[in-house]
């Protein structure tokens, strides 16, 4: 019998293999070409705030000689990979090194990617300002606290003026904008509070009416914008570009303190960390702590400063050989580093 006389019998040999191969090919094509609505989060680059980047100090002091430093104070970041294919999403998820999150958590659908990056960069710039102020306050260097603006219909309108330097609220000395907000917030709306300012060259006290805070009507509100202005004969410059978010604040502040004070803040060790900071020196929690720990460990860090609010998560994924030190303020971070370098017990995440 020739095959030509029974063509159907020959063709059936290929039906089952083709039926299996074609769906697989379709799946492969889709997996490697269709974009998934996810991003991959993983260890990002680390930057030594005591070091240099492209020959320029990451934290530069102009107008004063910086104290000698050793070791490292690493700020850590989270890497975000966007535009993932389905195959890349699954690979990242299976790797154990990366986390996968819905894209809308990082890039909200009501904002463009450029808008998100602009917000991140604004937060980063604010973290730089707060880091400098927190360091200056810690070192007891002069910072002027003044009123930048008084709202037109604000409770304090007609009493306080832009340019007034705030000395005290309710008889308590004020050094930071946060202190003013908290002190006024404790005054019941409808009452008044005594505020001492320097206007021109004269110190004056005013009985200022307090209104309800927008969004939190049980707390007091003056309707003023305050600002803190360093009054030092030098300038602090931060030289990192293309970094976003507020989580570098603590490590920037530690670098400023180390460069403006004698001795080695880190004892010459390779220390890493993260955390937001405000001008009061209060350290706040951040996202992606486990990825930051991985990045720090891979760059040789042996100590990691963890915001108290991140301790539980950090403890669950701490790399071997990295000591987790719990911090909640700039003061506590410096005290903890002193304990570590002296061989004493430091507050630990547990």
PDB file of N, CA and C in Angstrom, residues 281-345:
ATOM      1  N   UNK A 281      13.637  65.353  65.115  1.00  0.00           N
ATOM      2  CA  UNK A 281      14.475  64.170  65.265  1.00  0.00           C
ATOM      3  C   UNK A 281      13.694  62.899  65.462  1.00  0.00           C
ATOM      4  N   UNK A 282      12.388  62.939  65.243  1.00  0.00           N
ATOM      5  CA  UNK A 282      11.563  61.734  65.388  1.00  0.00           C
ATOM      6  C   UNK A 282      11.697  60.872  64.135  1.00  0.00           C
ATOM      7  N   UNK A 283      12.005  59.604  64.323  1.00  0.00           N
ATOM      8  CA  UNK A 283      12.219  58.669  63.205  1.00  0.00           C
ATOM      9  C   UNK A 283      10.934  57.897  62.936  1.00  0.00           C
ATOM     10  N   UNK A 284      10.540  57.850  61.670  1.00  0.00           N
ATOM     11  CA  UNK A 284       9.312  57.167  61.293  1.00  0.00           C
ATOM     12  C   UNK A 284       9.562  55.939  60.443  1.00  0.00           C
ATOM     13  N   UNK A 285       8.589  55.015  60.368  1.00  0.00           N
ATOM     14  CA  UNK A 285       8.735  53.777  59.593  1.00  0.00           C
ATOM     15  C   UNK A 285       8.692  54.023  58.094  1.00  0.00           C
ATOM     16  N   UNK A 286       9.145  53.022  57.360  1.00  0.00           N
ATOM     17  CA  UNK A 286       9.220  53.123  55.894  1.00  0.00           C
ATOM     18  C   UNK A 286       8.732  51.807  55.294  1.00  0.00           C
ATOM     19  N   UNK A 287       8.711  51.725  53.979  1.00  0.00           N
ATOM     20  CA  UNK A 287       8.343  50.492  53.293  1.00  0.00           C
ATOM     21  C   UNK A 287       9.570  49.753  52.781  1.00  0.00           C
ATOM     22  N   UNK A 288       9.379  48.458  52.499  1.00  0.00           N
ATOM     23  CA  UNK A 288      10.432  47.669  51.867  1.00  0.00           C
ATOM     24  C   UNK A 288      11.615  47.349  52.753  1.00  0.00           C
ATOM     25  N   UNK A 289      11.404  47.232  54.056  1.00  0.00           N
ATOM     26  CA  UNK A 289      12.522  47.046  54.979  1.00  0.00           C
ATOM     27  C   UNK A 289      13.316  45.777  54.688  1.00  0.00           C
ATOM     28  N   UNK A 290      12.651  44.685  54.314  1.00  0.00           N
ATOM     29  CA  UNK A 290      13.387  43.434  54.079  1.00  0.00           C
ATOM     30  C   UNK A 290      14.302  43.555  52.860  1.00  0.00           C
ATOM     31  N   UNK A 291      13.852  44.273  51.829  1.00  0.00           N
ATOM     32  CA  UNK A 291      14.696  44.475  50.647  1.00  0.00           C
ATOM     33  C   UNK A 291      15.902  45.345  51.001  1.00  0.00           C
ATOM     34  N   UNK A 292      15.698  46.327  51.858  1.00  0.00           N
ATOM     35  CA  UNK A 292      16.793  47.197  52.265  1.00  0.00           C
ATOM     36  C   UNK A 292      17.809  46.428  53.107  1.00  0.00           C
ATOM     37  N   UNK A 293      17.319  45.531  53.932  1.00  0.00           N
ATOM     38  CA  UNK A 293      18.229  44.697  54.717  1.00  0.00           C
ATOM     39  C   UNK A 293      19.097  43.830  53.818  1.00  0.00           C
ATOM     40  N   UNK A 294      18.497  43.265  52.790  1.00  0.00           N
ATOM     41  CA  UNK A 294      19.251  42.429  51.853  1.00  0.00           C
ATOM     42  C   UNK A 294      20.336  43.240  51.161  1.00  0.00           C
ATOM     43  N   UNK A 295      19.959  44.429  50.689  1.00  0.00           N
ATOM     44  CA  UNK A 295      20.931  45.285  50.002  1.00  0.00           C
ATOM     45  C   UNK A 295      22.082  45.660  50.926  1.00  0.00           C
ATOM     46  N   UNK A 296      21.754  46.007  52.175  1.00  0.00           N
ATOM     47  CA  UNK A 296      22.791  46.400  53.127  1.00  0.00           C
ATOM     48  C   UNK A 296      23.729  45.241  53.436  1.00  0.00           C
ATOM     49  N   UNK A 297      23.163  44.050  53.624  1.00  0.00           N
ATOM     50  CA  UNK A 297      23.974  42.875  53.918  1.00  0.00           C
ATOM     51  C   UNK A 297      24.929  42.568  52.776  1.00  0.00           C
ATOM     52  N   UNK A 298      24.437  42.665  51.554  1.00  0.00           N
ATOM     53  CA  UNK A 298      25.273  42.376  50.386  1.00  0.00           C
ATOM     54  C   UNK A 298      26.392  43.396  50.206  1.00  0.00           C
ATOM     55  N   UNK A 299      26.221  44.595  50.798  1.00  0.00           N
ATOM     56  CA  UNK A 299      27.273  45.611  50.731  1.00  0.00           C
ATOM     57  C   UNK A 299      28.133  45.632  51.987  1.00  0.00           C
ATOM     58  N   UNK A 300      27.998  44.616  52.820  1.00  0.00           N
ATOM     59  CA  UNK A 300      28.919  44.444  53.935  1.00  0.00           C
ATOM     60  C   UNK A 300      28.515  45.074  55.244  1.00  0.00           C
ATOM     61  N   UNK A 301      27.278  45.549  55.362  1.00  0.00           N
ATOM     62  CA  UNK A 301      26.846  46.151  56.624  1.00  0.00           C
ATOM     63  C   UNK A 301      26.721  45.090  57.708  1.00  0.00           C
ATOM     64  N   UNK A 302      27.159  45.437  58.901  1.00  0.00           N
ATOM     65  CA  UNK A 302      27.045  44.513  60.040  1.00  0.00           C
ATOM     66  C   UNK A 302      26.041  45.018  61.080  1.00  0.00           C
ATOM     67  N   UNK A 303      25.630  46.287  60.945  1.00  0.00           N
ATOM     68  CA  UNK A 303      24.651  46.894  61.843  1.00  0.00           C
ATOM     69  C   UNK A 303      23.615  47.601  60.986  1.00  0.00           C
ATOM     70  N   UNK A 304      22.335  47.435  61.343  1.00  0.00           N
ATOM     71  CA  UNK A 304      21.269  48.095  60.585  1.00  0.00           C
ATOM     72  C   UNK A 304      20.340  48.799  61.571  1.00  0.00           C
ATOM     73  N   UNK A 305      20.164  50.107  61.373  1.00  0.00           N
ATOM     74  CA  UNK A 305      19.273  50.902  62.213  1.00  0.00           C
ATOM     75  C   UNK A 305      17.855  50.797  61.665  1.00  0.00           C
ATOM     76  N   UNK A 306      16.970  50.232  62.487  1.00  0.00           N
ATOM     77  CA  UNK A 306      15.598  49.935  62.065  1.00  0.00           C
ATOM     78  C   UNK A 306      14.618  50.843  62.807  1.00  0.00           C
ATOM     79  N   UNK A 307      13.756  51.585  62.096  1.00  0.00           N
ATOM     80  CA  UNK A 307      12.707  52.330  62.793  1.00  0.00           C
ATOM     81  C   UNK A 307      11.867  51.381  63.638  1.00  0.00           C
ATOM     82  N   UNK A 308      11.493  51.820  64.841  1.00  0.00           N
ATOM     83  CA  UNK A 308      10.755  50.947  65.760  1.00  0.00           C
ATOM     84  C   UNK A 308       9.514  50.356  65.106  1.00  0.00           C
ATOM     85  N   UNK A 309       8.856  51.132  64.258  1.00  0.00           N
ATOM     86  CA  UNK A 309       7.646  50.651  63.598  1.00  0.00           C
ATOM     87  C   UNK A 309       7.871  49.572  62.563  1.00  0.00           C
ATOM     88  N   UNK A 310       9.129  49.324  62.190  1.00  0.00           N
ATOM     89  CA  UNK A 310       9.455  48.289  61.211  1.00  0.00           C
ATOM     90  C   UNK A 310      10.099  47.062  61.837  1.00  0.00           C
ATOM     91  N   UNK A 311      10.238  47.056  63.164  1.00  0.00           N
ATOM     92  CA  UNK A 311      11.005  45.995  63.817  1.00  0.00           C
ATOM     93  C   UNK A 311      10.431  44.601  63.584  1.00  0.00           C
ATOM     94  N   UNK A 312       9.117  44.467  63.684  1.00  0.00           N
ATOM     95  CA  UNK A 312       8.522  43.138  63.534  1.00  0.00           C
ATOM     96  C   UNK A 312       8.817  42.563  62.155  1.00  0.00           C
ATOM     97  N   UNK A 313       8.631  43.368  61.119  1.00  0.00           N
ATOM     98  CA  UNK A 313       8.891  42.893  59.748  1.00  0.00           C
ATOM     99  C   UNK A 313      10.367  42.628  59.542  1.00  0.00           C
ATOM    100  N   UNK A 314      11.223  43.505  60.057  1.00  0.00           N
ATOM    101  CA  UNK A 314      12.666  43.328  59.885  1.00  0.00           C
ATOM    102  C   UNK A 314      13.149  42.048  60.550  1.00  0.00           C
ATOM    103  N   UNK A 315      12.627  41.750  61.716  1.00  0.00           N
ATOM    104  CA  UNK A 315      13.055  40.557  62.449  1.00  0.00           C
ATOM    105  C   UNK A 315      12.696  39.281  61.707  1.00  0.00           C
ATOM    106  N   UNK A 316      11.622  39.328  60.924  1.00  0.00           N
ATOM    107  CA  UNK A 316      11.183  38.133  60.215  1.00  0.00           C
ATOM    108  C   UNK A 316      12.046  37.817  59.004  1.00  0.00           C
ATOM    109  N   UNK A 317      12.828  38.787  58.545  1.00  0.00           N
ATOM    110  CA  UNK A 317      13.628  38.536  57.349  1.00  0.00           C
ATOM    111  C   UNK A 317      15.036  39.061  57.455  1.00  0.00           C
ATOM    112  N   UNK A 318      15.614  39.052  58.651  1.00  0.00           N
ATOM    113  CA  UNK A 318      16.950  39.608  58.855  1.00  0.00           C
ATOM    114  C   UNK A 318      18.024  38.676  58.311  1.00  0.00           C
ATOM    115  N   UNK A 319      18.950  39.180  57.503  1.00  0.00           N
ATOM    116  CA  UNK A 319      20.061  38.342  57.020  1.00  0.00           C
ATOM    117  C   UNK A 319      20.996  37.981  58.171  1.00  0.00           C
ATOM    118  N   UNK A 320      21.675  36.872  58.044  1.00  0.00           N
ATOM    119  CA  UNK A 320      22.639  36.459  59.065  1.00  0.00           C
ATOM    120  C   UNK A 320      23.786  37.460  59.128  1.00  0.00           C
ATOM    121  N   UNK A 321      24.262  37.711  60.333  1.00  0.00           N
ATOM    122  CA  UNK A 321      25.413  38.580  60.493  1.00  0.00           C
ATOM    123  C   UNK A 321      25.104  40.058  60.545  1.00  0.00           C
ATOM    124  N   UNK A 322      23.815  40.428  60.508  1.00  0.00           N
ATOM    125  CA  UNK A 322      23.438  41.834  60.578  1.00  0.00           C
ATOM    126  C   UNK A 322      22.697  42.083  61.895  1.00  0.00           C
ATOM    127  N   UNK A 323      23.235  42.955  62.726  1.00  0.00           N
ATOM    128  CA  UNK A 323      22.615  43.299  64.010  1.00  0.00           C
ATOM    129  C   UNK A 323      21.528  44.338  63.783  1.00  0.00           C
ATOM    130  N   UNK A 324      20.303  44.019  64.190  1.00  0.00           N
ATOM    131  CA  UNK A 324      19.186  44.948  64.043  1.00  0.00           C
ATOM    132  C   UNK A 324      19.077  45.805  65.299  1.00  0.00           C
ATOM    133  N   UNK A 325      19.193  47.118  65.112  1.00  0.00           N
ATOM    134  CA  UNK A 325      19.144  48.059  66.231  1.00  0.00           C
ATOM    135  C   UNK A 325      17.893  48.911  66.091  1.00  0.00           C
ATOM    136  N   UNK A 326      17.064  48.902  67.120  1.00  0.00           N
ATOM    137  CA  UNK A 326      15.790  49.634  67.077  1.00  0.00           C
ATOM    138  C   UNK A 326      16.011  51.091  67.461  1.00  0.00           C
ATOM    139  N   UNK A 327      15.456  52.006  66.645  1.00  0.00           N
ATOM    140  CA  UNK A 327      15.582  53.439  66.924  1.00  0.00           C
ATOM    141  C   UNK A 327      14.229  54.109  66.724  1.00  0.00           C
ATOM    142  N   UNK A 328      13.977  55.184  67.473  1.00  0.00           N
ATOM    143  CA  UNK A 328      12.754  55.956  67.256  1.00  0.00           C
ATOM    144  C   UNK A 328      12.999  57.453  67.200  1.00  0.00           C
ATOM    145  N   UNK A 329      14.215  57.875  67.536  1.00  0.00           N
ATOM    146  CA  UNK A 329      14.609  59.277  67.422  1.00  0.00           C
ATOM    147  C   UNK A 329      16.074  59.340  66.995  1.00  0.00           C
ATOM    148  N   UNK A 330      16.495  60.525  66.574  1.00  0.00           N
ATOM    149  CA  UNK A 330      17.910  60.717  66.247  1.00  0.00           C
ATOM    150  C   UNK A 330      18.763  60.505  67.487  1.00  0.00           C
ATOM    151  N   UNK A 331      18.311  61.019  68.627  1.00  0.00           N
ATOM    152  CA  UNK A 331      19.059  60.816  69.873  1.00  0.00           C
ATOM    153  C   UNK A 331      19.245  59.338  70.184  1.00  0.00           C
ATOM    154  N   UNK A 332      18.158  58.566  70.014  1.00  0.00           N
ATOM    155  CA  UNK A 332      18.261  57.135  70.334  1.00  0.00           C
ATOM    156  C   UNK A 332      19.174  56.414  69.359  1.00  0.00           C
ATOM    157  N   UNK A 333      19.192  56.850  68.102  1.00  0.00           N
ATOM    158  CA  UNK A 333      20.082  56.234  67.113  1.00  0.00           C
ATOM    159  C   UNK A 333      21.545  56.477  67.468  1.00  0.00           C
ATOM    160  N   UNK A 334      21.847  57.706  67.887  1.00  0.00           N
ATOM    161  CA  UNK A 334      23.229  58.034  68.251  1.00  0.00           C
ATOM    162  C   UNK A 334      23.628  57.302  69.530  1.00  0.00           C
ATOM    163  N   UNK A 335      22.735  57.249  70.492  1.00  0.00           N
ATOM    164  CA  UNK A 335      23.020  56.500  71.731  1.00  0.00           C
ATOM    165  C   UNK A 335      23.246  55.024  71.428  1.00  0.00           C
ATOM    166  N   UNK A 336      22.426  54.471  70.508  1.00  0.00           N
ATOM    167  CA  UNK A 336      22.560  53.050  70.168  1.00  0.00           C
ATOM    168  C   UNK A 336      23.887  52.773  69.472  1.00  0.00           C
ATOM    169  N   UNK A 337      24.297  53.675  68.582  1.00  0.00           N
ATOM    170  CA  UNK A 337      25.578  53.492  67.901  1.00  0.00           C
ATOM    171  C   UNK A 337      26.732  53.557  68.908  1.00  0.00           C
ATOM    172  N   UNK A 338      26.609  54.442  69.869  1.00  0.00           N
ATOM    173  CA  UNK A 338      27.639  54.516  70.910  1.00  0.00           C
ATOM    174  C   UNK A 338      27.700  53.211  71.694  1.00  0.00           C
ATOM    175  N   UNK A 339      26.540  52.627  71.996  1.00  0.00           N
ATOM    176  CA  UNK A 339      26.510  51.356  72.717  1.00  0.00           C
ATOM    177  C   UNK A 339      27.152  50.246  71.897  1.00  0.00           C
ATOM    178  N   UNK A 340      26.822  50.203  70.603  1.00  0.00           N
ATOM    179  CA  UNK A 340      27.379  49.167  69.717  1.00  0.00           C
ATOM    180  C   UNK A 340      28.898  49.276  69.666  1.00  0.00           C
ATOM    181  N   UNK A 341      29.394  50.487  69.469  1.00  0.00           N
ATOM    182  CA  UNK A 341      30.838  50.643  69.312  1.00  0.00           C
ATOM    183  C   UNK A 341      31.583  50.450  70.634  1.00  0.00           C
ATOM    184  N   UNK A 342      30.871  50.624  71.764  1.00  0.00           N
ATOM    185  CA  UNK A 342      31.511  50.399  73.067  1.00  0.00           C
ATOM    186  C   UNK A 342      31.363  48.940  73.526  1.00  0.00           C
ATOM    187  N   UNK A 343      30.666  48.127  72.721  1.00  0.00           N
ATOM    188  CA  UNK A 343      30.469  46.741  73.096  1.00  0.00           C
ATOM    189  C   UNK A 343      29.374  46.538  74.122  1.00  0.00           C
ATOM    190  N   UNK A 344      28.512  47.553  74.289  1.00  0.00           N
ATOM    191  CA  UNK A 344      27.402  47.422  75.218  1.00  0.00           C
ATOM    192  C   UNK A 344      26.140  46.991  74.461  1.00  0.00           C
ATOM    193  N   UNK A 345      25.126  46.588  75.229  1.00  0.00           N
ATOM    194  CA  UNK A 345      23.882  46.137  74.609  1.00  0.00           C
ATOM    195  C   UNK A 345      23.114  47.334  74.065  1.00  0.00           C
TER     196      UNK A 345
END
